[in-house]
């Protein structure tokens, strides 16, 4: 039976975030159906990470039912054996989930950033994550010889120090998390776009720093572990869950734009119209999230997003007033597609503009030195 406030608290955290993470995963796949795009590797990796997280939750709930979260002095010998089994099962499922969610984020990067050196680094990190996952699966499973030594000991069996194993895993995991969060920042901030848009996209990617903060605290907790082994297992287990929950959410957030653009944004606009009397038509932000299919603005040669039906990716774009269009020379390269949109005033962020505005957008794969917006 579940007993103790810490056990009930941990159970509440697990159930709440299983629901939250499930919603984000569903939003991700719902967005893909709205876009009518095929599923990519990162979609399946996120789903696998979510399944592994739920498996870890099942193992942990089994532990909670058997006293996890209570002092060791309150546990029976059978419950101690269950704690040892929970440690092995949770370590294996956690390693699977944290590895594939990192690979999912990196796979998403390779479809957003169309920079050769960036892609090579991302693919390299995917390989490192895969090696990390395989290596530590073996380490966690073979920590004791035989595996059942802690709950069914034999005279010739032995176990390695669990703290050393966790420190090695957490340290490498922390380095990988930092690399994954920092990786897109350099090409992003070298783009020529409005500062507010840079900040929005940076915040979207930079949300991964929350995972880094959790990993840092987990390293601290591992070093200064609670002397009670049962309580120490509960503390580390909850932090491990928080890392996975944040990782799954971070991997899903950039892909959910179609749902919010199609359903949430019109609902909010109707609410504003009803309660605030706001009736003027609005123009969508060119970059809503990376997961949308809207048009995007301004990019520098060598640091651009590909623009396609699947993701909103940065390209060369210009919106200008036709009264001053002679000041802007647009020279499209060979093979560029030109799309011109004409409509009544209001598309340009200029309250004094009257008449018609023109927006020209060139979807450019590669720009030469002479093909620039001047």
Short mmCIF file of C-alpha atoms in Angstrom, two decimals:
data_model
loop_
_atom_site.label_atom_id
_atom_site.label_comp_id
_atom_site.label_asym_id
_atom_site.label_seq_id
_atom_site.Cartn_x
_atom_site.Cartn_y
_atom_site.Cartn_z
CA UNK A 1 0.00 0.00 0.00
CA UNK A 2 1.08 3.57 -0.67
CA UNK A 3 2.05 5.35 2.52
CA UNK A 4 3.89 8.53 3.46
CA UNK A 5 3.54 12.07 2.14
CA UNK A 6 6.62 11.84 -0.12
CA UNK A 7 5.24 8.74 -1.81
CA UNK A 8 1.89 10.43 -2.55
CA UNK A 9 3.69 13.58 -3.73
CA UNK A 10 5.87 11.59 -6.13
CA UNK A 11 2.83 9.73 -7.45
CA UNK A 12 1.08 13.04 -8.08
CA UNK A 13 4.06 14.41 -10.01
CA UNK A 14 4.24 11.28 -12.17
CA UNK A 15 0.54 11.18 -13.06
CA UNK A 16 0.37 14.93 -13.75
CA UNK A 17 3.34 15.00 -16.11
CA UNK A 18 2.38 11.82 -17.91
CA UNK A 19 -0.82 13.64 -18.85
CA UNK A 20 1.02 16.86 -19.79
CA UNK A 21 3.64 15.08 -21.89
CA UNK A 22 0.96 12.97 -23.57
CA UNK A 23 -0.87 16.16 -24.56
CA UNK A 24 2.28 17.63 -26.14
CA UNK A 25 3.01 14.42 -28.04
CA UNK A 26 -0.58 14.33 -29.31
CA UNK A 27 -0.34 18.00 -30.34
CA UNK A 28 2.84 17.15 -32.27
CA UNK A 29 1.14 14.41 -34.27
CA UNK A 30 -2.05 16.43 -34.65
CA UNK A 31 0.02 19.23 -36.15
CA UNK A 32 1.52 16.81 -38.66
CA UNK A 33 -1.94 15.72 -39.77
CA UNK A 34 -3.02 19.35 -40.16
CA UNK A 35 0.03 19.96 -42.36
CA UNK A 36 -0.62 16.67 -44.19
CA UNK A 37 3.05 15.84 -43.95
CA UNK A 38 4.66 12.47 -43.48
CA UNK A 39 6.11 11.44 -40.13
CA UNK A 40 9.84 11.94 -39.75
CA UNK A 41 12.47 10.22 -37.63
CA UNK A 42 12.18 12.81 -34.86
CA UNK A 43 8.44 12.12 -34.56
CA UNK A 44 9.03 8.42 -33.95
CA UNK A 45 11.94 9.12 -31.59
CA UNK A 46 9.79 11.42 -29.45
CA UNK A 47 7.10 8.73 -29.34
CA UNK A 48 9.69 6.13 -28.29
CA UNK A 49 11.00 8.48 -25.57
CA UNK A 50 7.45 8.97 -24.31
CA UNK A 51 6.79 5.22 -24.21
CA UNK A 52 10.06 4.60 -22.33
CA UNK A 53 9.14 7.37 -19.86
CA UNK A 54 5.75 5.72 -19.23
CA UNK A 55 7.53 2.38 -18.71
CA UNK A 56 9.81 4.04 -16.16
CA UNK A 57 6.73 5.52 -14.49
CA UNK A 58 5.19 2.06 -14.24
CA UNK A 59 8.33 0.67 -12.59
CA UNK A 60 8.42 3.63 -10.19
CA UNK A 61 4.76 3.33 -9.24
CA UNK A 62 5.42 -0.33 -8.47
CA UNK A 63 8.19 0.91 -6.16
CA UNK A 64 5.88 3.50 -4.57
CA UNK A 65 3.32 0.82 -3.80
CA UNK A 66 6.13 -1.10 -2.08
CA UNK A 67 7.37 1.78 0.04
CA UNK A 68 9.46 3.98 -2.25
CA UNK A 69 9.64 7.44 -0.68
CA UNK A 70 9.71 6.15 2.88
CA UNK A 71 12.75 5.82 5.18
CA UNK A 72 14.65 2.54 4.99
CA UNK A 73 13.78 1.82 8.63
CA UNK A 74 10.10 1.57 7.66
CA UNK A 75 10.66 -0.97 4.85
CA UNK A 76 10.49 -4.72 5.12
CA UNK A 77 13.10 -7.03 3.61
CA UNK A 78 10.81 -7.82 0.68
CA UNK A 79 10.32 -4.11 0.04
CA UNK A 80 14.10 -3.62 0.05
CA UNK A 81 14.35 -6.23 -2.67
CA UNK A 82 11.75 -4.37 -4.69
CA UNK A 83 13.77 -1.15 -4.36
CA UNK A 84 16.80 -2.92 -5.86
CA UNK A 85 14.69 -4.15 -8.78
CA UNK A 86 13.20 -0.67 -9.27
CA UNK A 87 16.72 0.80 -9.48
CA UNK A 88 17.65 -1.52 -12.36
CA UNK A 89 14.36 -1.14 -14.23
CA UNK A 90 14.22 2.64 -13.85
CA UNK A 91 17.87 3.04 -14.92
CA UNK A 92 17.32 1.05 -18.12
CA UNK A 93 14.10 2.83 -19.14
CA UNK A 94 15.51 6.27 -18.21
CA UNK A 95 18.57 5.70 -20.41
CA UNK A 96 16.38 4.79 -23.39
CA UNK A 97 14.13 7.82 -22.94
CA UNK A 98 16.85 10.43 -22.35
CA UNK A 99 18.92 9.13 -25.28
CA UNK A 100 16.19 9.07 -27.91
CA UNK A 101 14.69 12.44 -26.89
CA UNK A 102 18.12 14.03 -27.45
CA UNK A 103 18.35 12.32 -30.84
CA UNK A 104 14.83 13.60 -31.68
CA UNK A 105 15.81 17.23 -31.02
CA UNK A 106 18.98 16.84 -33.11
CA UNK A 107 17.03 15.25 -35.99
CA UNK A 108 14.64 18.21 -35.87
CA UNK A 109 17.63 20.56 -36.07
CA UNK A 110 18.84 18.89 -39.27
CA UNK A 111 15.49 19.62 -40.93
CA UNK A 112 15.37 23.22 -39.76
CA UNK A 113 18.89 24.51 -40.38
CA UNK A 114 20.14 24.20 -43.94
CA UNK A 115 23.83 24.67 -43.12
CA UNK A 116 26.25 21.91 -44.08
CA UNK A 117 28.66 22.26 -41.16
CA UNK A 118 25.73 22.53 -38.74
CA UNK A 119 24.23 19.31 -40.07
CA UNK A 120 27.53 17.50 -39.75
CA UNK A 121 27.84 18.56 -36.12
CA UNK A 122 24.23 17.53 -35.43
CA UNK A 123 24.70 14.11 -37.03
CA UNK A 124 27.91 13.69 -35.05
CA UNK A 125 26.05 14.43 -31.82
CA UNK A 126 23.35 11.94 -32.80
CA UNK A 127 26.08 9.30 -33.07
CA UNK A 128 27.53 10.30 -29.70
CA UNK A 129 24.06 10.07 -28.08
CA UNK A 130 23.51 6.62 -29.55
CA UNK A 131 26.89 5.43 -28.24
CA UNK A 132 26.12 6.94 -24.83
CA UNK A 133 22.78 5.14 -24.66
CA UNK A 134 24.15 1.75 -25.67
CA UNK A 135 27.16 2.01 -23.35
CA UNK A 136 25.18 2.96 -20.25
CA UNK A 137 22.46 0.41 -20.90
CA UNK A 138 25.22 -2.19 -20.60
CA UNK A 139 26.71 -0.44 -17.54
CA UNK A 140 23.40 -0.27 -15.66
CA UNK A 141 22.41 -3.85 -16.48
CA UNK A 142 25.81 -5.33 -15.60
CA UNK A 143 26.48 -3.20 -12.51
CA UNK A 144 25.91 -6.34 -10.44
CA UNK A 145 27.13 -9.83 -11.30
CA UNK A 146 24.72 -11.54 -11.53
CA UNK A 147 22.10 -8.86 -12.27
CA UNK A 148 19.93 -10.15 -9.39
CA UNK A 149 22.76 -9.93 -6.84
CA UNK A 150 21.15 -7.10 -4.85
CA UNK A 151 17.77 -8.81 -4.36
CA UNK A 152 18.80 -12.46 -4.69
CA UNK A 153 22.45 -12.54 -3.56
CA UNK A 154 24.87 -15.40 -4.16
CA UNK A 155 28.23 -15.89 -2.38
CA UNK A 156 30.32 -15.23 -5.49
CA UNK A 157 28.33 -12.18 -6.66
CA UNK A 158 29.40 -8.53 -6.51
CA UNK A 159 28.11 -5.03 -7.31
CA UNK A 160 29.81 -1.79 -8.32
CA UNK A 161 29.25 1.47 -6.45
CA UNK A 162 25.98 2.94 -7.76
CA UNK A 163 27.13 6.53 -7.02
CA UNK A 164 30.12 6.22 -9.39
CA UNK A 165 27.90 4.85 -12.15
CA UNK A 166 25.36 7.65 -11.71
CA UNK A 167 28.04 10.35 -11.64
CA UNK A 168 29.56 9.11 -14.91
CA UNK A 169 26.14 8.96 -16.58
CA UNK A 170 25.00 12.35 -15.27
CA UNK A 171 28.23 14.11 -16.25
CA UNK A 172 28.16 12.89 -19.85
CA UNK A 173 24.44 13.57 -20.05
CA UNK A 174 24.99 17.13 -18.84
CA UNK A 175 27.65 17.81 -21.49
CA UNK A 176 25.35 16.48 -24.22
CA UNK A 177 22.45 18.63 -23.00
CA UNK A 178 24.57 21.78 -23.05
CA UNK A 179 25.87 21.01 -26.55
CA UNK A 180 22.35 20.41 -27.88
CA UNK A 181 20.97 23.64 -26.42
CA UNK A 182 23.90 25.81 -27.55
CA UNK A 183 24.23 24.29 -31.04
CA UNK A 184 21.46 26.31 -32.81
CA UNK A 185 22.28 29.62 -31.12
CA UNK A 186 25.28 30.57 -33.29
CA UNK A 187 23.57 30.20 -36.69
CA UNK A 188 20.38 31.73 -35.29
CA UNK A 189 22.03 34.92 -34.05
CA UNK A 190 24.01 35.36 -37.27
CA UNK A 191 20.74 35.67 -39.21
CA UNK A 192 19.49 39.07 -40.33
CA UNK A 193 16.09 39.29 -38.68
CA UNK A 194 14.29 41.43 -36.14
CA UNK A 195 15.66 41.20 -32.61
CA UNK A 196 12.24 40.30 -31.19
CA UNK A 197 12.00 37.29 -33.51
CA UNK A 198 15.48 36.19 -32.55
CA UNK A 199 14.51 36.39 -28.90
CA UNK A 200 11.32 34.37 -29.47
CA UNK A 201 13.13 31.58 -31.32
CA UNK A 202 16.02 31.67 -28.85
CA UNK A 203 13.54 31.28 -26.01
CA UNK A 204 11.96 28.33 -27.78
CA UNK A 205 15.30 26.54 -28.20
CA UNK A 206 16.72 27.90 -24.95
CA UNK A 207 13.97 26.26 -22.93
CA UNK A 208 16.34 23.31 -22.95
CA UNK A 209 18.48 25.18 -20.42
CA UNK A 210 15.85 24.17 -17.86
CA UNK A 211 16.88 20.57 -18.51
CA UNK A 212 20.52 21.56 -18.02
CA UNK A 213 19.65 23.18 -14.69
CA UNK A 214 17.88 20.01 -13.57
CA UNK A 215 20.90 17.92 -14.55
CA UNK A 216 23.22 20.21 -12.59
CA UNK A 217 21.05 19.86 -9.52
CA UNK A 218 20.89 16.11 -10.04
CA UNK A 219 24.69 15.94 -10.04
CA UNK A 220 24.69 17.92 -6.79
CA UNK A 221 22.10 15.59 -5.23
CA UNK A 222 24.09 12.55 -6.35
CA UNK A 223 27.28 13.89 -4.73
CA UNK A 224 25.47 14.94 -1.53
CA UNK A 225 23.10 12.00 -1.43
CA UNK A 226 20.73 11.39 1.45
CA UNK A 227 22.33 8.87 3.81
CA UNK A 228 19.08 6.92 3.78
CA UNK A 229 19.29 4.78 0.57
CA UNK A 230 15.53 4.54 0.13
CA UNK A 231 15.03 8.32 0.35
CA UNK A 232 18.07 8.95 -1.86
CA UNK A 233 16.57 6.69 -4.54
CA UNK A 234 13.31 8.67 -4.41
CA UNK A 235 15.11 12.03 -4.68
CA UNK A 236 17.22 11.00 -7.68
CA UNK A 237 14.25 9.27 -9.29
CA UNK A 238 12.09 12.40 -9.23
CA UNK A 239 14.88 14.53 -10.74
CA UNK A 240 15.38 11.92 -13.45
CA UNK A 241 11.68 12.16 -14.29
CA UNK A 242 11.76 15.97 -14.42
CA UNK A 243 14.63 15.81 -16.91
CA UNK A 244 12.66 13.46 -19.15
CA UNK A 245 9.44 15.47 -18.90
CA UNK A 246 11.17 18.71 -19.85
CA UNK A 247 13.04 16.99 -22.67
CA UNK A 248 9.84 15.62 -24.22
CA UNK A 249 8.10 19.00 -23.94
CA UNK A 250 11.11 20.82 -25.45
CA UNK A 251 11.18 18.36 -28.36
CA UNK A 252 7.45 18.87 -29.07
CA UNK A 253 6.94 22.62 -28.59
CA UNK A 254 8.60 23.77 -31.88
CA UNK A 255 6.30 21.51 -33.93
CA UNK A 256 2.91 22.51 -32.50
CA UNK A 257 2.35 25.76 -34.41
CA UNK A 258 -0.29 24.40 -36.85
CA UNK A 259 -2.64 23.45 -34.01
CA UNK A 260 -2.31 26.84 -32.32
CA UNK A 261 -2.56 28.73 -35.60
CA UNK A 262 -5.59 26.74 -36.78
CA UNK A 263 -7.57 26.43 -33.57
CA UNK A 264 -6.15 28.43 -30.65
CA UNK A 265 -5.39 31.71 -32.45
CA UNK A 266 -8.88 32.07 -34.03
CA UNK A 267 -10.51 31.28 -30.67
CA UNK A 268 -8.42 33.91 -28.91
CA UNK A 269 -9.18 36.44 -31.64
CA UNK A 270 -12.91 35.79 -31.28
CA UNK A 271 -12.64 36.24 -27.53
CA UNK A 272 -10.80 39.54 -27.98
CA UNK A 273 -13.40 40.67 -30.51
CA UNK A 274 -16.22 39.84 -28.12
CA UNK A 275 -14.84 41.32 -24.91
CA UNK A 276 -12.61 44.12 -26.21
CA UNK A 277 -14.49 45.17 -29.32
CA UNK A 278 -11.41 44.49 -31.43
CA UNK A 279 -12.44 43.91 -35.05
CA UNK A 280 -9.52 44.95 -37.28
CA UNK A 281 -8.02 42.14 -39.30
CA UNK A 282 -4.60 41.10 -38.23
CA UNK A 283 -1.69 39.75 -40.21
CA UNK A 284 0.03 36.61 -39.01
CA UNK A 285 3.55 36.87 -37.69
CA UNK A 286 5.87 35.49 -40.40
CA UNK A 287 7.53 33.26 -37.85
CA UNK A 288 5.08 31.77 -35.36
CA UNK A 289 7.09 28.74 -34.36
CA UNK A 290 9.53 26.48 -36.10
CA UNK A 291 6.88 23.82 -36.40
CA UNK A 292 4.54 25.90 -38.51
CA UNK A 293 4.26 26.31 -42.24
CA UNK A 294 4.04 30.08 -42.37
CA UNK A 295 6.38 32.33 -44.32
CA UNK A 296 9.58 33.46 -42.68
CA UNK A 297 11.85 36.43 -43.02
CA UNK A 298 15.37 37.52 -43.59
CA UNK A 299 18.33 35.15 -43.78
CA UNK A 300 22.03 35.41 -44.56
CA UNK A 301 23.68 33.24 -47.17
CA UNK A 302 24.97 30.07 -45.55
CA UNK A 303 22.66 30.48 -42.55
CA UNK A 304 19.14 29.96 -43.80
CA UNK A 305 16.19 27.76 -43.09
CA UNK A 306 14.68 25.83 -45.94
CA UNK A 307 11.14 26.95 -46.71
CA UNK A 308 8.76 24.10 -47.43
CA UNK A 309 5.33 22.83 -46.55
CA UNK A 310 6.50 21.06 -43.42
CA UNK A 311 8.27 23.70 -41.37
CA UNK A 312 8.51 27.47 -41.21
CA UNK A 313 12.11 28.01 -42.17
CA UNK A 314 14.04 31.19 -42.77
CA UNK A 315 14.45 32.50 -46.31
CA UNK A 316 15.15 35.75 -48.11
CA UNK A 317 12.08 37.96 -47.82
CA UNK A 318 11.19 41.59 -48.09
CA UNK A 319 8.03 43.52 -47.30
CA UNK A 320 8.01 47.10 -48.48
CA UNK A 321 5.87 50.10 -49.30
CA UNK A 322 5.30 50.53 -53.05
CA UNK A 323 5.86 54.28 -52.66
CA UNK A 324 9.49 53.59 -51.72
CA UNK A 325 10.02 50.42 -53.75
CA UNK A 326 12.60 52.14 -55.97
CA UNK A 327 14.96 52.16 -52.99
CA UNK A 328 15.06 48.36 -52.87
CA UNK A 329 16.68 46.28 -55.57
CA UNK A 330 15.78 42.60 -55.53
CA UNK A 331 17.78 40.40 -57.87
CA UNK A 332 16.59 36.79 -57.71
CA UNK A 333 19.09 34.07 -58.60
CA UNK A 334 18.46 31.45 -61.21
CA UNK A 335 15.67 29.07 -60.20
CA UNK A 336 14.22 31.37 -57.53
CA UNK A 337 10.46 31.41 -57.10
CA UNK A 338 8.83 34.82 -56.85
CA UNK A 339 5.52 35.22 -55.06
CA UNK A 340 3.84 38.61 -55.01
CA UNK A 341 0.94 39.40 -52.72
CA UNK A 342 -1.13 42.54 -53.25
CA UNK A 343 -3.86 43.68 -50.94
CA UNK A 344 -5.28 46.67 -49.10
CA UNK A 345 -3.16 48.61 -46.65
CA UNK A 346 -2.56 47.13 -43.23
CA UNK A 347 -0.04 44.47 -44.22
CA UNK A 348 2.86 46.78 -43.49
CA UNK A 349 3.51 47.84 -39.91
CA UNK A 350 2.99 51.53 -40.73
CA UNK A 351 -0.20 53.18 -39.42
CA UNK A 352 0.15 56.05 -41.94
CA UNK A 353 0.34 53.79 -44.99
CA UNK A 354 -2.47 54.20 -47.51
CA UNK A 355 -3.22 52.24 -50.63
CA UNK A 356 -1.64 48.99 -51.68
CA UNK A 357 1.36 47.16 -50.30
CA UNK A 358 3.46 44.57 -52.06
CA UNK A 359 5.28 41.66 -50.51
CA UNK A 360 7.83 39.79 -52.56
CA UNK A 361 9.44 36.63 -51.30
CA UNK A 362 12.22 34.71 -52.97
CA UNK A 363 12.73 31.12 -51.88
CA UNK A 364 16.47 30.83 -52.44
CA UNK A 365 18.58 27.74 -52.07
CA UNK A 366 21.86 29.54 -52.58
CA UNK A 367 22.79 33.21 -53.03
CA UNK A 368 25.76 34.53 -54.94
CA UNK A 369 27.62 37.69 -53.99
CA UNK A 370 25.64 39.70 -56.53
CA UNK A 371 22.20 38.42 -55.48
CA UNK A 372 21.48 40.36 -52.33
CA UNK A 373 18.83 42.69 -51.06
CA UNK A 374 20.27 46.17 -51.37
#
